[in-house]
Coordinates of C-alpha atoms (C1' of nucleotides) in Angstrom, one line a residue:
Chain A
M256 CA 101.2 -5.7 32.0
E257 CA 99.8 -7.8 34.8
S258 CA 101.8 -10.7 36.0
D259 CA 100.7 -14.2 35.0
L260 CA 101.9 -15.6 38.2
K261 CA 98.7 -15.0 40.0
I262 CA 97.2 -18.2 41.5
E263 CA 93.7 -18.3 40.2
A264 CA 91.2 -19.3 42.8
P265 CA 89.4 -22.5 42.0
A266 CA 86.2 -21.6 40.1
R267 CA 83.3 -21.7 42.5
L268 CA 80.2 -23.3 41.2
R269 CA 78.4 -20.2 42.2
D270 CA 80.5 -18.0 39.9
V271 CA 80.0 -20.4 37.0
V272 CA 76.3 -20.5 37.5
L273 CA 76.1 -16.7 37.9
E274 CA 77.9 -16.1 34.7
R275 CA 75.9 -18.7 32.8
L276 CA 72.5 -17.4 34.1
R277 CA 73.4 -13.8 33.6
G278 CA 74.5 -14.6 30.0
A279 CA 71.3 -16.5 29.3
I280 CA 69.2 -13.6 30.5
V281 CA 71.3 -11.0 28.6
A282 CA 71.2 -13.1 25.5
G283 CA 67.4 -13.1 25.7
R284 CA 67.0 -16.8 26.4
F285 CA 64.4 -15.9 29.0
A286 CA 61.5 -13.7 28.1
S287 CA 61.1 -10.4 30.0
G288 CA 58.9 -11.0 33.0
E289 CA 59.3 -14.8 32.8
R290 CA 59.3 -16.5 36.2
L291 CA 62.5 -18.1 37.2
I292 CA 61.4 -21.3 38.9
E293 CA 64.2 -22.4 41.2
R294 CA 63.8 -26.1 40.7
N295 CA 63.6 -25.7 37.0
L296 CA 66.9 -23.8 37.0
C297 CA 68.4 -26.5 39.2
D298 CA 67.5 -29.2 36.5
L299 CA 68.6 -26.9 33.7
L300 CA 71.9 -26.1 35.3
G301 CA 72.5 -29.3 37.1
V302 CA 73.2 -27.7 40.5
S303 CA 71.4 -27.6 43.8
R304 CA 69.0 -25.0 45.0
S305 CA 71.5 -23.4 47.4
V306 CA 73.6 -22.3 44.5
V307 CA 70.7 -21.2 42.4
R308 CA 69.2 -19.1 45.2
E309 CA 72.4 -17.3 46.0
V310 CA 72.9 -16.5 42.3
I311 CA 69.4 -15.2 42.1
R312 CA 70.1 -12.9 45.0
I313 CA 73.1 -11.5 43.2
L314 CA 71.2 -11.0 39.9
E315 CA 68.4 -9.3 41.9
A316 CA 70.9 -6.9 43.2
E317 CA 72.2 -6.3 39.7
G318 CA 68.7 -5.4 38.5
L319 CA 68.5 -8.3 36.1
V320 CA 66.0 -10.1 38.2
E321 CA 63.2 -8.7 40.2
E322 CA 60.9 -10.5 42.7
G323 CA 57.4 -11.0 41.5
T324 CA 54.4 -11.8 43.7
R325 CA 55.4 -15.4 44.1
G326 CA 59.1 -15.5 43.3
P327 CA 61.8 -14.1 41.1
M328 CA 61.3 -13.3 37.5
V329 CA 63.4 -11.7 34.7
A330 CA 63.3 -8.0 35.1
R331 CA 61.1 -6.0 32.8
L332 CA 62.7 -3.1 31.0
D333 CA 60.8 -0.1 29.6
W334 CA 62.0 3.1 28.0
G335 CA 61.5 5.0 31.2
Q336 CA 64.1 2.9 32.9
A337 CA 66.4 2.7 29.9
R338 CA 66.3 6.4 29.6
Q339 CA 67.4 6.9 33.2
I340 CA 70.2 4.4 32.7
Y341 CA 71.5 6.2 29.6
D342 CA 71.3 9.5 31.5
I343 CA 73.4 8.1 34.3
R344 CA 75.8 6.6 31.9
V345 CA 76.3 9.9 30.1
M346 CA 77.2 11.6 33.4
L347 CA 79.6 8.9 34.5
E348 CA 81.2 8.1 31.2
A349 CA 81.6 11.8 30.2
H350 CA 83.2 12.5 33.5
A351 CA 85.6 9.6 33.2
A352 CA 86.5 10.4 29.6
R353 CA 87.3 14.0 30.5
E354 CA 89.5 13.0 33.4
C355 CA 91.1 10.2 31.5
A356 CA 92.0 12.6 28.7
G357 CA 93.4 15.1 31.2
R358 CA 95.7 12.7 32.8
A359 CA 96.6 10.1 30.1
D360 CA 100.2 9.2 29.9
D361 CA 101.9 7.2 27.2
M362 CA 101.0 3.9 28.8
V363 CA 97.3 4.8 28.9
R364 CA 97.4 6.0 25.3
A365 CA 98.8 2.6 24.3
D366 CA 96.1 0.8 26.2
V367 CA 93.4 2.8 24.6
R368 CA 94.9 2.1 21.1
A369 CA 95.0 -1.6 21.9
A370 CA 91.5 -1.7 23.2
L371 CA 90.2 0.2 20.2
A372 CA 92.0 -2.3 17.9
G373 CA 90.0 -5.1 19.4
I374 CA 86.6 -3.6 18.7
G375 CA 86.6 -4.0 14.9
G376 CA 86.7 -7.8 15.0
E377 CA 84.5 -10.4 16.6
G378 CA 83.5 -10.4 20.2
A379 CA 82.7 -6.7 19.9
L380 CA 80.8 -6.6 23.1
D381 CA 83.7 -7.7 25.2
A382 CA 86.1 -5.5 23.4
T383 CA 83.9 -2.5 23.9
A384 CA 83.7 -3.2 27.6
R385 CA 87.4 -3.5 27.7
F386 CA 87.8 -0.1 26.0
Y387 CA 85.6 1.5 28.6
E388 CA 87.4 -0.3 31.4
V389 CA 90.7 1.2 30.3
I390 CA 89.2 4.7 30.3
F391 CA 87.5 4.3 33.7
K392 CA 90.5 2.7 35.3
A393 CA 92.9 5.4 33.9
A394 CA 90.6 8.1 35.3
G395 CA 90.7 6.3 38.7
H396 CA 87.0 5.8 38.7
D397 CA 86.8 2.1 39.8
I398 CA 83.5 2.5 41.6
A399 CA 81.9 4.4 38.7
W400 CA 83.0 1.5 36.5
E401 CA 81.3 -1.0 38.7
I402 CA 78.1 1.0 38.4
V403 CA 78.3 1.4 34.7
Q404 CA 78.9 -2.4 34.3
R405 CA 75.9 -3.1 36.3
L406 CA 73.7 -0.6 34.4
N407 CA 75.0 -2.1 31.2
G408 CA 73.8 -5.5 32.2
R409 CA 70.3 -4.2 32.4
I410 CA 70.3 -2.7 28.9
S411 CA 72.5 -5.3 27.2
R412 CA 69.4 -7.4 26.7
L413 CA 68.4 -4.8 24.1
R414 CA 71.4 -5.8 22.0
A415 CA 69.9 -9.3 21.5
L416 CA 66.8 -7.6 20.1
T417 CA 68.7 -5.4 17.7
L418 CA 68.3 -6.9 14.2
A419 CA 70.1 -4.3 12.2
S420 CA 73.2 -4.8 14.1
S421 CA 75.7 -4.3 11.3
D422 CA 75.3 -0.6 10.8
R423 CA 75.3 -0.2 14.5
K424 CA 78.6 -1.9 14.8
V425 CA 80.1 0.3 12.2
S426 CA 78.8 3.5 13.6
G427 CA 79.8 2.3 17.1
L428 CA 83.4 1.8 15.9
V429 CA 83.4 5.3 14.4
R430 CA 82.2 6.8 17.7
M431 CA 84.7 4.8 19.7
T432 CA 87.5 6.0 17.4
R433 CA 86.4 9.6 18.1
I434 CA 86.5 9.0 21.8
A435 CA 89.9 7.4 21.6
E436 CA 91.4 10.1 19.4
A437 CA 90.3 12.8 21.8
V438 CA 91.6 10.9 24.8
I439 CA 95.0 10.3 23.1
A440 CA 95.1 14.0 22.2
G441 CA 94.5 15.0 25.7
D442 CA 91.4 16.8 24.6
G443 CA 89.0 16.5 27.6
A444 CA 86.2 18.5 26.2
G445 CA 86.4 16.6 22.9
A446 CA 86.3 13.2 24.7
E447 CA 83.3 14.3 26.7
A448 CA 81.5 15.4 23.6
A449 CA 82.3 12.2 21.8
V450 CA 80.9 10.1 24.7
R451 CA 77.8 12.2 24.8
A452 CA 77.3 11.8 21.0
H453 CA 77.8 8.0 21.2
L454 CA 75.4 7.5 24.1
T455 CA 72.8 9.8 22.6
E456 CA 72.8 7.7 19.5
A457 CA 72.6 4.5 21.5
A458 CA 69.7 5.8 23.5
A459 CA 67.8 6.7 20.4
I460 CA 68.2 3.1 19.1
A461 CA 67.1 1.7 22.4
R462 CA 64.1 4.0 22.4
R463 CA 63.0 2.8 19.0
I464 CA 63.2 -0.8 20.2
L465 CA 61.4 -0.3 23.4
E466 CA 58.6 1.9 22.2
A467 CA 57.8 -0.6 19.4
Chain B
M99 CA 48.7 9.7 50.5
E100 CA 49.1 6.0 50.0
S101 CA 46.3 3.7 50.9
D102 CA 46.6 1.7 54.1
L103 CA 44.7 -1.2 52.6
K104 CA 47.8 -2.8 51.1
I105 CA 48.4 -6.3 52.4
E106 CA 51.9 -6.4 53.6
A107 CA 53.7 -9.5 52.5
P108 CA 54.8 -11.6 55.5
A109 CA 58.2 -10.4 56.5
R110 CA 60.7 -12.9 55.2
L111 CA 63.4 -14.0 57.6
R112 CA 65.9 -13.0 54.9
D113 CA 64.7 -9.4 54.9
V114 CA 64.8 -9.2 58.6
V115 CA 68.3 -10.6 58.8
L116 CA 69.4 -8.4 55.9
E117 CA 68.3 -5.3 57.6
R118 CA 69.7 -6.4 60.9
L119 CA 73.1 -7.2 59.6
R120 CA 73.3 -4.2 57.4
G121 CA 72.4 -2.1 60.3
A122 CA 75.1 -3.7 62.5
I123 CA 77.8 -3.1 59.9
V124 CA 76.7 0.5 59.2
A125 CA 76.6 1.2 63.0
G126 CA 80.1 0.0 63.2
R127 CA 79.5 -3.1 65.3
F128 CA 81.9 -5.0 63.1
A129 CA 85.3 -3.7 62.5
S130 CA 86.4 -2.8 59.1
G131 CA 88.0 -5.8 57.5
E132 CA 86.6 -8.2 60.2
R133 CA 85.8 -11.6 58.8
L134 CA 82.2 -12.6 58.8
I135 CA 82.2 -16.2 59.9
E136 CA 79.0 -17.8 58.7
R137 CA 78.4 -20.1 61.6
N138 CA 79.1 -17.3 64.1
L139 CA 76.5 -15.1 62.4
C140 CA 74.1 -18.0 62.5
D141 CA 74.5 -18.3 66.3
L142 CA 74.4 -14.5 66.7
L143 CA 71.2 -14.1 64.6
G144 CA 69.6 -17.4 65.5
V145 CA 69.0 -18.4 61.8
S146 CA 70.3 -21.1 59.5
R147 CA 73.2 -20.8 57.2
S148 CA 71.0 -20.6 54.1
V149 CA 69.6 -17.3 55.2
V150 CA 73.0 -15.9 56.3
R151 CA 74.6 -16.9 53.0
E152 CA 71.9 -15.3 50.9
V153 CA 72.1 -12.1 52.9
I154 CA 75.9 -12.0 52.6
R155 CA 75.5 -12.2 48.8
I156 CA 73.2 -9.2 48.9
L157 CA 75.5 -7.2 51.1
E158 CA 78.4 -8.1 48.8
A159 CA 76.5 -6.7 45.9
E160 CA 75.9 -3.6 47.9
G161 CA 79.6 -3.1 48.6
L162 CA 79.3 -3.4 52.4
V163 CA 80.9 -6.8 52.4
E164 CA 83.8 -8.0 50.2
E165 CA 85.2 -11.5 49.8
G166 CA 88.6 -12.0 51.4
T167 CA 90.9 -14.9 50.7
R168 CA 89.0 -17.3 52.9
G169 CA 85.5 -15.9 53.0
P170 CA 83.5 -12.7 53.4
M171 CA 84.6 -9.8 55.5
V172 CA 83.4 -6.3 56.2
A173 CA 84.5 -4.0 53.4
R174 CA 87.3 -1.7 54.0
L175 CA 86.8 1.9 53.1
D176 CA 89.6 4.3 52.3
W177 CA 89.6 7.9 51.2
G178 CA 90.2 7.0 47.6
Q179 CA 86.9 5.1 47.5
A180 CA 85.0 7.6 49.6
R181 CA 86.2 10.4 47.3
Q182 CA 84.9 8.5 44.2
I183 CA 81.6 7.9 46.0
Y184 CA 81.2 11.6 46.8
D185 CA 82.1 12.5 43.2
I186 CA 79.4 10.2 41.9
R187 CA 76.9 11.5 44.5
V188 CA 77.5 15.1 43.4
M189 CA 76.7 14.2 39.8
L190 CA 73.6 12.3 40.5
E191 CA 72.2 14.5 43.3
A192 CA 73.0 17.7 41.6
H193 CA 71.2 16.5 38.4
A194 CA 68.2 15.3 40.4
A195 CA 67.9 18.5 42.4
R196 CA 68.1 20.6 39.2
E197 CA 65.4 18.6 37.4
C198 CA 63.3 18.4 40.5
A199 CA 63.4 22.2 40.9
G200 CA 62.5 22.6 37.3
R201 CA 59.4 20.4 37.4
A202 CA 58.2 20.8 41.0
D203 CA 54.5 21.3 41.4
D204 CA 52.6 22.2 44.6
M205 CA 52.5 18.6 45.8
V206 CA 56.2 18.1 45.4
R207 CA 56.8 21.4 47.2
A208 CA 54.6 20.2 50.1
D209 CA 56.5 16.9 50.2
V210 CA 59.8 18.7 50.3
R211 CA 58.6 20.9 53.2
A212 CA 57.3 17.9 55.1
A213 CA 60.6 16.0 54.6
L214 CA 62.6 19.0 55.7
A215 CA 60.6 19.4 58.9
G216 CA 61.5 15.8 59.9
I217 CA 65.2 16.5 59.7
G218 CA 65.5 18.7 62.8
G219 CA 64.4 16.1 65.3
E220 CA 65.6 12.7 66.1
G221 CA 66.2 10.0 63.5
A222 CA 68.0 12.5 61.4
L223 CA 69.5 9.8 59.2
D224 CA 66.2 8.4 58.1
A225 CA 64.7 11.9 57.7
T226 CA 67.6 13.0 55.5
A227 CA 67.1 9.9 53.3
R228 CA 63.5 10.7 53.1
F229 CA 64.3 14.2 52.0
Y230 CA 66.5 13.0 49.2
E231 CA 64.0 10.3 48.2
V232 CA 61.4 13.0 47.6
I233 CA 63.7 14.9 45.4
F234 CA 64.9 11.9 43.4
K235 CA 61.4 10.5 42.9
A236 CA 60.0 13.9 41.9
A237 CA 62.8 14.2 39.3
G238 CA 61.8 10.8 38.0
H239 CA 65.2 9.4 38.8
D240 CA 64.3 6.1 40.5
I241 CA 67.4 4.3 39.3
A242 CA 69.7 7.0 40.4
W243 CA 68.1 6.9 43.8
E244 CA 68.8 3.2 44.1
I245 CA 72.4 3.9 43.2
V246 CA 72.7 6.7 45.7
Q247 CA 71.2 4.6 48.4
R248 CA 73.7 1.9 47.8
L249 CA 76.6 4.3 47.7
N250 CA 75.3 5.9 50.9
G251 CA 75.4 2.5 52.7
R252 CA 79.1 2.3 52.0
I253 CA 79.9 5.6 53.5
S254 CA 77.3 5.7 56.3
R255 CA 79.7 3.8 58.4
L256 CA 81.7 7.0 58.7
R257 CA 78.8 8.6 60.6
A258 CA 79.3 6.1 63.4
L259 CA 82.9 7.4 63.6
T260 CA 81.9 11.0 63.7
L261 CA 82.3 12.1 67.2
A262 CA 81.6 15.8 66.8
S263 CA 78.2 15.1 65.3
S264 CA 76.3 18.0 66.8
D265 CA 77.8 20.8 64.7
R266 CA 77.5 18.5 61.7
K267 CA 73.8 18.1 62.3
V268 CA 73.2 21.8 62.5
S269 CA 75.2 22.6 59.4
G270 CA 73.5 19.7 57.7
L271 CA 70.1 21.2 58.5
V272 CA 71.2 24.5 57.1
R273 CA 72.4 22.9 53.9
M274 CA 69.2 21.0 53.5
T275 CA 67.2 24.1 54.0
R276 CA 69.1 25.8 51.3
I277 CA 68.4 22.9 48.9
A278 CA 64.7 22.8 49.8
E279 CA 64.3 26.6 49.4
A280 CA 65.9 26.5 45.9
V281 CA 63.7 23.5 44.9
I282 CA 60.6 25.2 46.1
A283 CA 61.5 28.4 44.4
G284 CA 62.0 26.4 41.2
D285 CA 65.6 27.6 41.1
G286 CA 67.4 24.7 39.4
A287 CA 70.9 26.3 39.3
G288 CA 70.5 27.3 43.0
A289 CA 69.4 23.8 44.0
E290 CA 72.4 22.3 42.2
A291 CA 74.8 24.7 43.8
A292 CA 73.3 24.0 47.3
V293 CA 73.7 20.2 46.7
R294 CA 77.3 20.7 45.6
A295 CA 78.1 22.8 48.6
H296 CA 76.6 20.3 51.0
L297 CA 78.4 17.3 49.5
T298 CA 81.7 19.2 49.3
E299 CA 81.5 19.8 53.0
A300 CA 80.5 16.2 53.8
A301 CA 83.4 14.9 51.7
A302 CA 85.8 17.2 53.6
I303 CA 84.6 15.7 56.9
A304 CA 84.9 12.2 55.5
R305 CA 88.4 13.0 54.4
R306 CA 89.5 14.2 57.8
I307 CA 88.1 11.0 59.3
L308 CA 89.6 8.6 56.8
E309 CA 93.1 10.2 56.6
A310 CA 93.5 10.1 60.4
Chain C
dT17 C1' 116.3 -26.7 70.1
dC18 C1' 114.5 -26.5 65.6
dG19 C1' 112.0 -28.3 61.9
dC20 C1' 108.8 -31.2 59.7
dC21 C1' 104.8 -34.1 59.5
dA22 C1' 100.3 -35.5 60.8
dA23 C1' 96.0 -35.3 62.9
dG24 C1' 92.3 -32.4 64.3
dT25 C1' 89.5 -28.5 63.7
dT26 C1' 87.6 -24.7 61.4
dT27 C1' 85.3 -22.9 57.4
dG28 C1' 83.1 -22.4 53.2
dG29 C1' 80.8 -25.1 49.3
dT30 C1' 77.2 -28.0 48.0
dA31 C1' 73.2 -31.0 48.3
dT32 C1' 69.1 -32.6 50.3
dA33 C1' 65.1 -32.8 53.4
dC34 C1' 61.1 -30.7 55.5
dC35 C1' 57.3 -27.4 55.9
dA36 C1' 53.8 -23.9 55.1
dT37 C1' 51.2 -21.6 51.7
dA38 C1' 48.9 -20.5 47.6
dA39 C1' 47.2 -21.7 43.2
dG40 C1' 44.8 -24.9 40.4
dA41 C1' 41.8 -28.9 39.5
dC42 C1' 38.1 -31.7 40.4
dG43 C1' 33.8 -33.0 42.2
dG44 C1' 29.4 -32.4 44.6
dA45 C1' 25.4 -29.8 45.7
dA46 C1' 22.1 -26.1 44.9
Chain D
dT153 C1' 24.9 -25.1 35.0
dT154 C1' 27.2 -22.6 38.3
dC155 C1' 29.3 -22.0 42.6
dC156 C1' 31.6 -23.5 46.5
dG157 C1' 34.6 -26.5 49.0
dT158 C1' 38.3 -29.6 49.3
dC159 C1' 42.3 -32.0 47.8
dT160 C1' 46.5 -32.1 45.2
dT161 C1' 50.5 -30.1 43.7
dA162 C1' 53.8 -26.7 42.8
dT163 C1' 56.8 -23.4 44.9
dG164 C1' 59.5 -20.8 47.9
dG165 C1' 61.4 -20.5 52.8
dT166 C1' 64.1 -22.7 56.1
dA167 C1' 67.1 -26.0 58.3
dT168 C1' 70.4 -29.6 58.3
dA169 C1' 73.8 -32.9 56.6
dC170 C1' 77.9 -33.9 54.2
dC171 C1' 82.4 -32.9 52.0
dA172 C1' 86.7 -31.0 50.8
dA173 C1' 90.3 -27.8 51.5
dA174 C1' 93.1 -25.2 54.5
dC175 C1' 94.8 -23.6 58.8
dT176 C1' 96.4 -24.8 63.4
dT177 C1' 98.6 -27.3 66.7
dG178 C1' 101.1 -30.7 68.9
dG179 C1' 104.4 -34.3 68.9
dC180 C1' 108.3 -36.7 67.3
dG181 C1' 112.8 -37.0 65.4
dA182 C1' 117.2 -35.1 64.1

DNA sequence: TCGCCAAGTTTGGTATACCATAAGACGGAA
DNA sequence: TTCCGTCTTATGGTATACCAAACTTGGCGA
C-alpha cells in the first residue's frame, strides 16, 4: 500500500525515550501517583535531563503524567475519569464506524479484514489499534483518531491490571468481528451499535477494576 | 465562591512563555507554516533554549505547532481539519449541554447567567470560554472540556482572520443566549439543538475563510 | 558560462553546570 | 522530652556549552 521508499528520519533520542517511558507507565512499571524524579529517570534511561524533561512535557500533555506539588508524577486514574473517557470514545468511535461503513469501498473492506485477522494472534493490543486506525482513517477522522489514541493511553494502564485477560481477549475478538462485519456490509447503524456494545462492556470491566 | 487564601505557586518561566507564545500564534503574529527557529524565539522572549524547547513540545502536543522537515513550525490549518474539529466539538458540546441542562441546579443556573452576562462586553473570547467551562464542569465532563479547549486553540487562529467580526459577535451572543435559556429551563433537547445551530454557523464562517 | 566541491554558517540535538528552594535530619536549649 | 533552629541534601528551574548534520555560498576549474 504505502511505498517503502520513504527515507526514515534518524530516530531522535527524544522519540526513543518517549516511547520507552510511555510504555513503562502503560505497562504499570510505575505505580499510580509515583513521583517521576528527573535525575532518577536520567540514570535509568541513560540520557540527560534535557531529553527527560521534554519527554515529561509531552507525557503531561497526553495525560499520562501530571504535575504534583513538587514535580511530575504518574497520573492517577479513577473511575470518574475512566467513565468520561469511555463516554467520549463511544461518541467518537461510533461516529467513525458509522461513517466508515457508509463510505467503505473494496479497498477499505480489505483493510478491515486484514486488520481483523491480526487481532486473534499475539500482539493483540497493537492489532486492535491498527483495526481502529483503519476505521478512523477510512472515515476521514484523523483528528478524532489522535484524540482516541491519547485517551486510550490513559486507560491502557488498566489492561496491565486485568488478570482474567483470556476471556476478555476472546470476547474482544467477537466484538471486533461484529464491528468489521457491519462495516463490510455497509451497515452504518449496525456498526455503531457494535461499537457501543464493545465499549460498554470494556467500561464495565474497567469499572470493576477501578472500584475495587 | 473559591477561597482567596490559596497560595499561588510562583509563576514558572515555562508557563509564562507558554502562554505568551500560544497567544502570539493564536493572534496570528506568526504566519501559518512559518518556521519557529529556537534561537530566534530565545532572543524574542529573552529566555534560554531549555524553556523554549519545552514550550514547543507542549504546543506540539496541542496541535498548534507541528514539526517540519528541519524543525518546528506553526501548524497549518485547512478546511478538512477545521471541519473535523467542528464535528468533534458538536458531539462533545451537544452532549455536555444536554447533560448540563438535565442536572442543572440553582447554583449552576446562576453561574450560567453570570457567564452569559460577561459575553456582551469586551474580552468576548475569554467570556465565551468561561461560559462553556461552566457548562462542561456542571455536566461533569472535565476531560471533554480539556479536549475542547485544545481543539479550540487550533481554530482560534481563524478569529484573528475574521474581519467582519461585529456581526459575528452579535449573532454569537444570540446563540449563547439560546443555549443558556435552554440550560436554565432544563430543556436538554433544546440546549443540544442550540449548540448544534451555533457550531454549524461557526463552521460555515470558518469554511468561507479557509476556502478563500 | 556552467557545474561541482569545499568551507562556513545555521540549526536542532544533547549534555552539563549553576542556582534557589523546600524538605528532612540532627542537635541544642528549655 | 519536646520544640525550635540550622544545616545538609535532594530536586526542579534555568542557562550555557558542545556537537553533528545540513543548507548556503562562493570560488575554482573545465
